[in-house]
Coordinates of C-alpha atoms in Angstrom, one line a residue:
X1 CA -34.6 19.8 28.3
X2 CA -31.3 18.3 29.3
X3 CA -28.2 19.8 27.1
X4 CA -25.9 16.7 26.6
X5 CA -21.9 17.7 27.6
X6 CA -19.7 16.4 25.2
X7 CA -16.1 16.3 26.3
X8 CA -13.7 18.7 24.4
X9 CA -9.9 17.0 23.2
X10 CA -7.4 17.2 25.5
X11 CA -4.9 17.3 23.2
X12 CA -2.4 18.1 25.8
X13 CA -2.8 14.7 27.3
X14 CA -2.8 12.7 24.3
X15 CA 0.6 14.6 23.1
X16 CA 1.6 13.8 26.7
X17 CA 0.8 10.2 26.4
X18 CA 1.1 8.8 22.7
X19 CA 5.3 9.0 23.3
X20 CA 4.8 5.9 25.4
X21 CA 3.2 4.0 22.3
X22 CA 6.2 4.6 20.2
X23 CA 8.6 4.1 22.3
X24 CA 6.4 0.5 22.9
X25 CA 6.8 0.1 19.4
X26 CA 10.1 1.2 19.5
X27 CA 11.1 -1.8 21.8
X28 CA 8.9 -4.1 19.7
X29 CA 10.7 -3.5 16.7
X30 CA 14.4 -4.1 18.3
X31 CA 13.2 -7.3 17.5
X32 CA 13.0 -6.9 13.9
X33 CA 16.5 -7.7 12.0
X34 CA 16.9 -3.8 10.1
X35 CA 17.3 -4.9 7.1
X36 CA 13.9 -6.4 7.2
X37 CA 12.1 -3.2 8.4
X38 CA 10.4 -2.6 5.6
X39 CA 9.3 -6.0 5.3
X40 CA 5.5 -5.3 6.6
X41 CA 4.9 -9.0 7.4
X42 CA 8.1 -9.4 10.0
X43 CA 6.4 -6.5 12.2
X44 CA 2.7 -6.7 11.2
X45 CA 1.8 -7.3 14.9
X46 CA 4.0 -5.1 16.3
X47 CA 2.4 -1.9 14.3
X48 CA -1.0 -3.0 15.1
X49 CA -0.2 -2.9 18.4
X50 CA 1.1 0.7 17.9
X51 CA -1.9 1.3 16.0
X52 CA -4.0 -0.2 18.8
X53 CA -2.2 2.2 21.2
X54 CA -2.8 5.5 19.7
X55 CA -6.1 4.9 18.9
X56 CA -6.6 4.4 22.8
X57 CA -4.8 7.0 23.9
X58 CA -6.4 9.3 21.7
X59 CA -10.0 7.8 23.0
X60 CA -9.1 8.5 26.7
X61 CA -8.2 12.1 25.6
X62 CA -11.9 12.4 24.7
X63 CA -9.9 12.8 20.8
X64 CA -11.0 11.6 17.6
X65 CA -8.8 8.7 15.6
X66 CA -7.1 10.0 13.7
X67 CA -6.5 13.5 13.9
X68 CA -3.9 15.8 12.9
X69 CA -1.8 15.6 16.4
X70 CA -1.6 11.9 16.2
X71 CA -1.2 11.9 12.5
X72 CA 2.1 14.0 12.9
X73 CA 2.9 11.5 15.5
X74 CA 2.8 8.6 13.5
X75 CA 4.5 10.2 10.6
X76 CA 7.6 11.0 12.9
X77 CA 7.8 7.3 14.1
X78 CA 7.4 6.5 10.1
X79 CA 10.4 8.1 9.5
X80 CA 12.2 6.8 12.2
X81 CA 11.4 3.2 11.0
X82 CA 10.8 3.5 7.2
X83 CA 12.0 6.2 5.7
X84 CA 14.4 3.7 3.8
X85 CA 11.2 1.9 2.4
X86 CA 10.5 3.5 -1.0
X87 CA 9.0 1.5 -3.8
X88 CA 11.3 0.5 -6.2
X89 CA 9.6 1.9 -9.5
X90 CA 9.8 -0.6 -12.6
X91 CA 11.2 0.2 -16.0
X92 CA 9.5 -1.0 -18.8
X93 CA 11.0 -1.0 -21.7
X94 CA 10.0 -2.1 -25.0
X95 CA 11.3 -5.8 -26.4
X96 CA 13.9 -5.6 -29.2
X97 CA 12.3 -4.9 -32.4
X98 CA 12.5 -8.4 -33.8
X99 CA 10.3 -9.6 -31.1
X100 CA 7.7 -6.5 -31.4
X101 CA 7.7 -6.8 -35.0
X102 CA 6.3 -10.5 -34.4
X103 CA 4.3 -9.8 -31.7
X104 CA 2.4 -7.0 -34.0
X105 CA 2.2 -9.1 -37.3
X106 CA 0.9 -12.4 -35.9
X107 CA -2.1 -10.8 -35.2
X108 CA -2.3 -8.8 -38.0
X109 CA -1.8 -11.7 -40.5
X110 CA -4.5 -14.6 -38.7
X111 CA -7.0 -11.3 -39.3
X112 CA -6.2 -11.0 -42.7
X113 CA -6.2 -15.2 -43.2
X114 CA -9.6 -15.2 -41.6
X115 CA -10.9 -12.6 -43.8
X116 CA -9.7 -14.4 -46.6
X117 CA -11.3 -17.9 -45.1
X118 CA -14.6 -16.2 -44.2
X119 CA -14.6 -14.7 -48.1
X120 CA -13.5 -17.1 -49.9
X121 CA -16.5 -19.3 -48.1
X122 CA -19.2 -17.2 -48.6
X123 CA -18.5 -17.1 -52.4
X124 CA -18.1 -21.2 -52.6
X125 CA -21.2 -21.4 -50.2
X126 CA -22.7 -23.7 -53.1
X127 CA -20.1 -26.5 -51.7
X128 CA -21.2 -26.2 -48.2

């Protein structure tokens, strides 16, 4: 029977031609106040355009999305754009004791009252 061709990745010519998606991006995002960069909602369209764009040129390179090459890509144009964007970890801390203390014993003592209630009626169940 017939052997179906499949066309190999020409990686050369999607290196060649995903430069023009970032620097479309690039040009997007002069836009975009840099302070608000890593603000994902001021430049959601923009990056989904970029996304878009790679994904194409990858496509017509007879390349798979996404592979190594273009992941490298997009990296580099991440740390152009966002390498200021880290997540601000929170510290928790504990509350001051007097606080904690309350927080543990409420609980502790409405157990101990309800144990009492649930006793204490089961031995006067003559009343009820």
């Amino acid at each position: 029977g017939a052997r179906q061709q499949t066309e190999l990745c020409n990686e050369s010519l999607m290196l060649e031609k995903l430069p023009a998606c970032g620097k479309s991006f690039e040009e997007m995002m002069k836009k975009v106040d840099s302070k608000k960069w890593c603000n994902l909602t001021e430049f959601i369209m923009y990056y989904d355009n970029f996304t878009q764009c790679t994904e194409r040129e990858a496509n017509n390179a007879s390349c798979f999305w996404p592979n190594p090459l273009a992941e490298g890509f997009i990296t580099g144009i991440h740390k152009q754009f966002f390498s200021n964007c880290t997540s601000e970890k929170v510290h928790w801390e504990d509350p001051p004791d007097e606080i904690l203390i309350t927080l543990i014993l409420i609980p502790v003592m409405l157990t101990c009252a309800m144990i009492t209630l649930v006793v204490w009626c089961s031995k006067r169940s003559d009343i009820l």
